[in-house]
PDB file of C-alpha atoms in Angstrom:
ATOM      1  CA  MET A   1      -0.574  -0.216  -0.330  1.00 50.00           C
ATOM      2  CA  THR A   2       3.125   2.858   0.571  1.00 54.00           C
ATOM      3  CA  ARG A   3       4.386   1.649  -2.977  1.00 52.00           C
ATOM      4  CA  LEU A   4       0.742   2.951  -4.378  1.00 45.00           C
ATOM      5  CA  VAL A   5       0.624   5.812  -2.129  1.00 39.00           C
ATOM      6  CA  ARG A   6       4.344   6.878  -3.560  1.00 49.00           C
ATOM      7  CA  THR A   7       4.095   6.171  -6.836  1.00 41.00           C
ATOM      8  CA  VAL A   8       0.153   8.611  -5.986  1.00 38.00           C
ATOM      9  CA  VAL A   9       2.348  11.055  -4.673  1.00 38.00           C
ATOM     10  CA  VAL A  10       4.812  11.304  -6.751  1.00 37.00           C
ATOM     11  CA  VAL A  11       2.604  11.617  -9.955  1.00 36.00           C
ATOM     12  CA  SER A  12       0.819  14.165  -8.999  1.00 41.00           C
ATOM     13  CA  VAL A  13       3.536  15.997  -8.548  1.00 34.00           C
ATOM     14  CA  MET A  14       5.213  15.536 -11.768  1.00 39.00           C
ATOM     15  CA  ALA A  15       1.865  16.703 -12.951  1.00 39.00           C
ATOM     16  CA  ALA A  16       1.408  19.723 -10.957  1.00 38.00           C
ATOM     17  CA  ALA A  17       4.825  20.644 -12.561  1.00 36.00           C
ATOM     18  CA  VAL A  18       4.289  20.088 -15.658  1.00 34.00           C
ATOM     19  CA  ALA A  19       1.069  22.091 -15.937  1.00 37.00           C
ATOM     20  CA  ILE A  20       2.881  25.351 -14.242  1.00 34.00           C
ATOM     21  CA  TYR A  21       5.761  25.083 -16.599  1.00 35.00           C
ATOM     22  CA  ALA A  22       2.969  25.485 -19.286  1.00 35.00           C
ATOM     23  CA  GLY A  23       1.271  28.360 -17.703  1.00 37.00           C
ATOM     24  CA  VAL A  24       4.449  30.237 -17.883  1.00 32.00           C
ATOM     25  CA  ALA A  25       5.699  28.706 -21.264  1.00 35.00           C
ATOM     26  CA  ALA A  26       2.556  30.156 -22.257  1.00 35.00           C
ATOM     27  CA  GLY A  27       3.242  33.666 -20.948  1.00 36.00           C
ATOM     28  CA  HIS A  28       6.172  34.203 -21.628  1.00 33.00           C
ATOM     29  CA  ASN A  29       6.693  36.489 -24.810  1.00 32.00           C
ATOM     30  CA  GLY A  30      10.297  35.605 -25.705  1.00 34.00           C
ATOM     31  CA  GLY A  31      12.580  37.094 -23.393  1.00 34.00           C
ATOM     32  CA  GLY A  32      11.603  40.720 -23.986  1.00 33.00           C
ATOM     33  CA  ASN A  33      10.487  44.211 -21.583  1.00 33.00           C
ATOM     34  CA  GLY A  34       7.671  44.136 -23.757  1.00 34.00           C
ATOM     35  CA  ASN A  35       3.723  43.189 -23.956  1.00 32.00           C
ATOM     36  CA  GLY A  36       3.599  40.089 -25.387  1.00 32.00           C
ATOM     37  CA  HIS A  37       2.338  42.219 -28.761  1.00 31.00           C
ATOM     38  CA  GLY A  38       5.784  42.971 -30.821  1.00 35.00           C
ATOM     39  CA  ASP A  39       5.798  45.711 -28.895  1.00 38.00           C
ATOM     40  CA  ARG A  40       9.484  46.249 -26.683  1.00 38.00           C
ATOM     41  CA  HIS A  41       8.337  49.701 -25.254  1.00 40.00           C
ATOM     42  CA  GLY A  42       5.315  47.464 -23.120  1.00 38.00           C
ATOM     43  CA  GLY A  43       2.909  50.659 -24.942  1.00 40.00           C
ATOM     44  CA  LYS A  44      -0.201  49.994 -26.543  1.00 45.00           C
ATOM     45  CA  HIS A  45       0.220  47.647 -29.738  1.00 44.00           C
ATOM     46  CA  ARG A  46       0.804  49.382 -32.689  1.00 51.00           C
ATOM     47  CA  GLY A  47      -0.381  48.594 -35.419  1.00 62.00           C
ATOM     48  CA  ASN A  48       1.838  48.770 -38.566  1.00 85.00           C
ATOM     49  CA  ALA A  49       4.428  50.999 -36.759  1.00 90.00           C
ATOM     50  CA  VAL A  50       8.608  50.413 -38.687  1.00 92.00           C
ATOM     51  CA  LEU A  51       9.593  52.216 -35.883  1.00 94.00           C
ATOM     52  CA  ASP A  52       7.814  52.770 -32.210  1.00 96.00           C
ATOM     53  CA  ALA A  53      11.339  54.225 -29.638  1.00 97.00           C
ATOM     54  CA  SER A  54      11.859  57.234 -27.310  1.00 98.00           C
ATOM     55  CA  LEU A  55      13.630  60.251 -28.561  1.00 98.00           C
ATOM     56  CA  ALA A  56      17.295  60.810 -26.409  1.00 98.00           C
ATOM     57  CA  PRO A  57      18.639  64.720 -26.154  1.00 98.00           C
ATOM     58  CA  SER A  58      21.285  65.978 -27.607  1.00 98.00           C
ATOM     59  CA  GLN A  59      25.286  66.421 -25.494  1.00 97.00           C
ATOM     60  CA  ILE A  60      27.821  69.063 -26.309  1.00 95.00           C
ATOM     61  CA  GLY A  61      29.976  65.193 -26.876  1.00 95.00           C
ATOM     62  CA  ASP A  62      28.030  63.256 -28.633  1.00 97.00           C
ATOM     63  CA  PRO A  63      28.344  61.676 -31.870  1.00 95.00           C
ATOM     64  CA  THR A  64      27.976  63.184 -35.422  1.00 95.00           C
ATOM     65  CA  PHE A  65      24.971  60.778 -37.178  1.00 94.00           C
ATOM     66  CA  HIS A  66      25.026  61.120 -40.627  1.00 94.00           C
ATOM     67  CA  GLY A  67      26.456  64.084 -40.970  1.00 94.00           C
ATOM     68  CA  VAL A  68      24.227  65.293 -38.569  1.00 96.00           C
ATOM     69  CA  GLY A  69      26.322  66.934 -35.536  1.00 97.00           C
ATOM     70  CA  PRO A  70      25.140  67.212 -32.323  1.00 98.00           C
ATOM     71  CA  GLY A  71      23.085  71.526 -31.442  1.00 95.00           C
ATOM     72  CA  GLY A  72      25.552  72.583 -29.122  1.00 92.00           C
ATOM     73  CA  ALA A  73      24.488  73.174 -25.384  1.00 96.00           C
ATOM     74  CA  PRO A  74      23.441  70.054 -23.679  1.00 96.00           C
ATOM     75  CA  TRP A  75      19.694  69.863 -24.114  1.00 98.00           C
ATOM     76  CA  VAL A  76      17.213  68.341 -21.181  1.00 97.00           C
ATOM     77  CA  LEU A  77      13.922  66.218 -22.153  1.00 97.00           C
ATOM     78  CA  LYS A  78      11.113  64.952 -20.199  1.00 97.00           C
ATOM     79  CA  ARG A  79       9.757  62.573 -22.524  1.00 97.00           C
ATOM     80  CA  GLY A  80      10.113  62.388 -26.019  1.00 98.00           C
ATOM     81  CA  SER A  81       8.936  60.400 -28.928  1.00 98.00           C
ATOM     82  CA  VAL A  82       8.296  59.118 -31.931  1.00 98.00           C
ATOM     83  CA  GLU A  83       6.444  56.991 -34.052  1.00 97.00           C
ATOM     84  CA  LEU A  84       6.487  56.146 -37.897  1.00 95.00           C
ATOM     85  CA  LYS A  85       4.263  53.928 -39.572  1.00 92.00           C
ATOM     86  CA  SER A  86       4.732  52.124 -42.872  1.00 86.00           C
ATOM     87  CA  LYS A  87       2.221  54.192 -44.818  1.00 88.00           C
ATOM     88  CA  GLY A  88       4.131  57.345 -44.922  1.00 88.00           C
ATOM     89  CA  ARG A  89       2.809  58.647 -40.552  1.00 93.00           C
ATOM     90  CA  LEU A  90       5.501  60.276 -38.174  1.00 95.00           C
ATOM     91  CA  GLU A  91       4.075  60.723 -34.850  1.00 97.00           C
ATOM     92  CA  LEU A  92       6.669  63.330 -32.638  1.00 98.00           C
ATOM     93  CA  ARG A  93       6.412  64.224 -29.764  1.00 98.00           C
ATOM     94  CA  VAL A  94       8.266  65.609 -26.935  1.00 98.00           C
ATOM     95  CA  ARG A  95       8.452  67.849 -23.724  1.00 98.00           C
ATOM     96  CA  GLY A  96      10.514  70.490 -21.885  1.00 98.00           C
ATOM     97  CA  LEU A  97      12.929  70.004 -24.542  1.00 98.00           C
ATOM     98  CA  VAL A  98      14.673  73.193 -22.799  1.00 98.00           C
ATOM     99  CA  ILE A  99      18.438  73.809 -22.229  1.00 98.00           C
ATOM    100  CA  PRO A 100      19.269  74.220 -18.112  1.00 96.00           C
ATOM    101  CA  PRO A 101      21.106  76.562 -16.181  1.00 95.00           C
ATOM    102  CA  PRO A 102      23.679  77.075 -15.813  1.00 94.00           C
ATOM    103  CA  THR A 103      24.559  77.383 -19.969  1.00 92.00           C
ATOM    104  CA  GLY A 104      20.313  78.340 -20.549  1.00 94.00           C
ATOM    105  CA  ASN A 105      17.434  79.395 -18.803  1.00 95.00           C
ATOM    106  CA  GLY A 106      15.233  76.357 -19.278  1.00 96.00           C
ATOM    107  CA  THR A 107      13.430  77.154 -21.964  1.00 97.00           C
ATOM    108  CA  PRO A 108      14.118  76.774 -25.709  1.00 97.00           C
ATOM    109  CA  GLY A 109      16.761  79.486 -26.317  1.00 96.00           C
ATOM    110  CA  PRO A 110      16.483  80.639 -29.653  1.00 96.00           C
ATOM    111  CA  VAL A 111      15.063  77.486 -31.497  1.00 98.00           C
ATOM    112  CA  THR A 112      11.885  78.339 -31.766  1.00 98.00           C
ATOM    113  CA  THR A 113      10.495  75.569 -34.202  1.00 98.00           C
ATOM    114  CA  ILE A 114      11.689  71.751 -34.890  1.00 98.00           C
ATOM    115  CA  ASN A 115      11.442  69.270 -38.080  1.00 98.00           C
ATOM    116  CA  ALA A 116      12.767  65.153 -38.214  1.00 97.00           C
ATOM    117  CA  SER A 117      14.619  63.621 -40.624  1.00 96.00           C
ATOM    118  CA  LEU A 118      15.168  59.387 -40.947  1.00 95.00           C
ATOM    119  CA  TYR A 119      18.448  58.234 -42.282  1.00 95.00           C
ATOM    120  CA  CYS A 120      19.518  55.094 -42.743  1.00 93.00           C
ATOM    121  CA  GLY A 121      21.972  52.295 -43.098  1.00 88.00           C
ATOM    122  CA  ASP A 122      25.284  52.946 -41.114  1.00 77.00           C
ATOM    123  CA  ASN A 123      27.204  56.032 -42.845  1.00 70.00           C
ATOM    124  CA  ALA A 124      24.425  57.572 -45.067  1.00 77.00           C
ATOM    125  CA  ASP A 125      24.716  61.103 -45.657  1.00 82.00           C
ATOM    126  CA  THR A 126      21.841  61.502 -46.932  1.00 88.00           C
ATOM    127  CA  THR A 127      17.687  61.494 -45.375  1.00 91.00           C
ATOM    128  CA  ALA A 128      15.653  58.951 -46.239  1.00 92.00           C
ATOM    129  CA  ALA A 129      12.770  61.248 -45.594  1.00 92.00           C
ATOM    130  CA  ASP A 130      12.272  65.429 -43.665  1.00 94.00           C
ATOM    131  CA  THR A 131       9.547  66.178 -42.347  1.00 94.00           C
ATOM    132  CA  SER A 132       6.970  68.610 -45.066  1.00 89.00           C
ATOM    133  CA  ASP A 133       7.199  71.949 -42.767  1.00 92.00           C
ATOM    134  CA  THR A 134       8.856  72.881 -38.697  1.00 96.00           C
ATOM    135  CA  VAL A 135       6.489  73.312 -36.589  1.00 98.00           C
ATOM    136  CA  PRO A 136       6.040  75.051 -33.052  1.00 98.00           C
ATOM    137  CA  LEU A 137       8.059  74.618 -29.498  1.00 98.00           C
ATOM    138  CA  ASP A 138       6.408  76.805 -27.618  1.00 98.00           C
ATOM    139  CA  GLN A 139       9.104  77.789 -24.688  1.00 97.00           C
ATOM    140  CA  ASN A 140       8.419  75.397 -21.980  1.00 98.00           C
ATOM    141  CA  GLY A 141      10.056  73.356 -24.160  1.00 98.00           C
ATOM    142  CA  ASN A 142       6.834  71.461 -26.109  1.00 98.00           C
ATOM    143  CA  ALA A 143       6.174  70.674 -30.199  1.00 98.00           C
ATOM    144  CA  ARG A 144       4.218  68.466 -31.932  1.00 98.00           C
ATOM    145  CA  ILE A 145       4.287  66.992 -35.054  1.00 97.00           C
ATOM    146  CA  GLU A 146       2.217  64.434 -36.932  1.00 96.00           C
ATOM    147  CA  ASP A 147       3.760  64.032 -41.357  1.00 94.00           C
ATOM    148  CA  ARG A 148       1.138  61.641 -42.604  1.00 92.00           C
ATOM    149  CA  SER A 149       3.191  62.793 -45.802  1.00 88.00           C
ATOM    150  CA  PHE A 150       6.313  61.000 -45.141  1.00 88.00           C
ATOM    151  CA  ILE A 151       7.990  58.910 -47.837  1.00 85.00           C
ATOM    152  CA  VAL A 152       9.099  55.128 -46.111  1.00 85.00           C
ATOM    153  CA  PRO A 153      11.658  53.592 -48.024  1.00 88.00           C
ATOM    154  CA  SER A 154      10.722  50.127 -48.981  1.00 88.00           C
ATOM    155  CA  THR A 155      14.276  49.027 -47.224  1.00 89.00           C
ATOM    156  CA  CYS A 156      16.147  51.249 -43.616  1.00 91.00           C
ATOM    157  CA  LEU A 157      18.220  49.084 -41.539  1.00 91.00           C
ATOM    158  CA  ALA A 158      19.863  51.041 -38.699  1.00 92.00           C
ATOM    159  CA  PRO A 159      17.194  53.536 -38.577  1.00 93.00           C
ATOM    160  CA  VAL A 160      18.091  57.118 -37.247  1.00 95.00           C
ATOM    161  CA  ILE A 161      15.843  59.531 -36.020  1.00 97.00           C
ATOM    162  CA  LEU A 162      16.740  63.390 -35.275  1.00 97.00           C
ATOM    163  CA  VAL A 163      14.792  66.258 -35.294  1.00 98.00           C
ATOM    164  CA  HIS A 164      16.550  69.691 -35.684  1.00 98.00           C
ATOM    165  CA  PRO A 165      16.496  73.002 -34.529  1.00 98.00           C
ATOM    166  CA  ASN A 166      14.634  75.950 -36.715  1.00 97.00           C
ATOM    167  CA  GLY A 167      14.611  73.627 -39.751  1.00 94.00           C
ATOM    168  CA  ALA A 168      19.084  73.814 -39.707  1.00 95.00           C
ATOM    169  CA  PRO A 169      19.693  70.126 -41.621  1.00 93.00           C
ATOM    170  CA  LEU A 170      23.177  69.753 -40.544  1.00 95.00           C
ATOM    171  CA  VAL A 171      22.369  70.246 -36.190  1.00 97.00           C
ATOM    172  CA  TYR A 172      20.240  67.045 -34.655  1.00 98.00           C
ATOM    173  CA  ILE A 173      18.461  68.372 -30.814  1.00 98.00           C
ATOM    174  CA  ALA A 174      17.055  65.311 -29.702  1.00 98.00           C
ATOM    175  CA  VAL A 175      17.419  61.873 -31.091  1.00 98.00           C
ATOM    176  CA  ASP A 176      15.921  57.954 -30.987  1.00 96.00           C
ATOM    177  CA  GLY A 177      16.904  55.959 -28.213  1.00 95.00           C
ATOM    178  CA  TRP A 178      17.239  56.704 -24.297  1.00 93.00           C
ATOM    179  CA  ARG A 179      19.554  58.651 -22.023  1.00 88.00           C
ATOM    180  CA  SER A 180      19.500  57.425 -17.854  1.00 83.00           C
ATOM    181  CA  SER A 181      19.095  60.172 -15.639  1.00 64.00           C
TER     182      SER A 181
END
């Protein structure tokens, strides 16, 4: 009788372990930090977005990307995001993109408008796409670009979005990516 009880207990424990493992495996999203829906940023599902990223402010010592150098001040950014859809819609938002003291006075300084460019490849010095217009950047460093005619190439390896001040294509003040505070 004791042998039968031990066999039943062992089988029960193994069945429970298999059930737990199966439940964990079914809920696993591949080890990413997203929500399991292809959005690595944990937000809501973005549909046909080909790029969905946060933005980082430029710093004086940042690298040059595609022949475009960082702005001449240490910018800060409270919040920034960019989403590019395959059918040519770009949505870019910045909140608090300013030059802090002691370099600046906590405003965007002389920057009153922004626009954005997409670069593809590892060292291309020409843009793959540009926003059609510049948009106002208010004194709090807030702006929103919505461009529905952003031309997206069929292939774009190593994409980089650069945010330009006052339409200056050879300078960026924000770039897709992140910076720890």
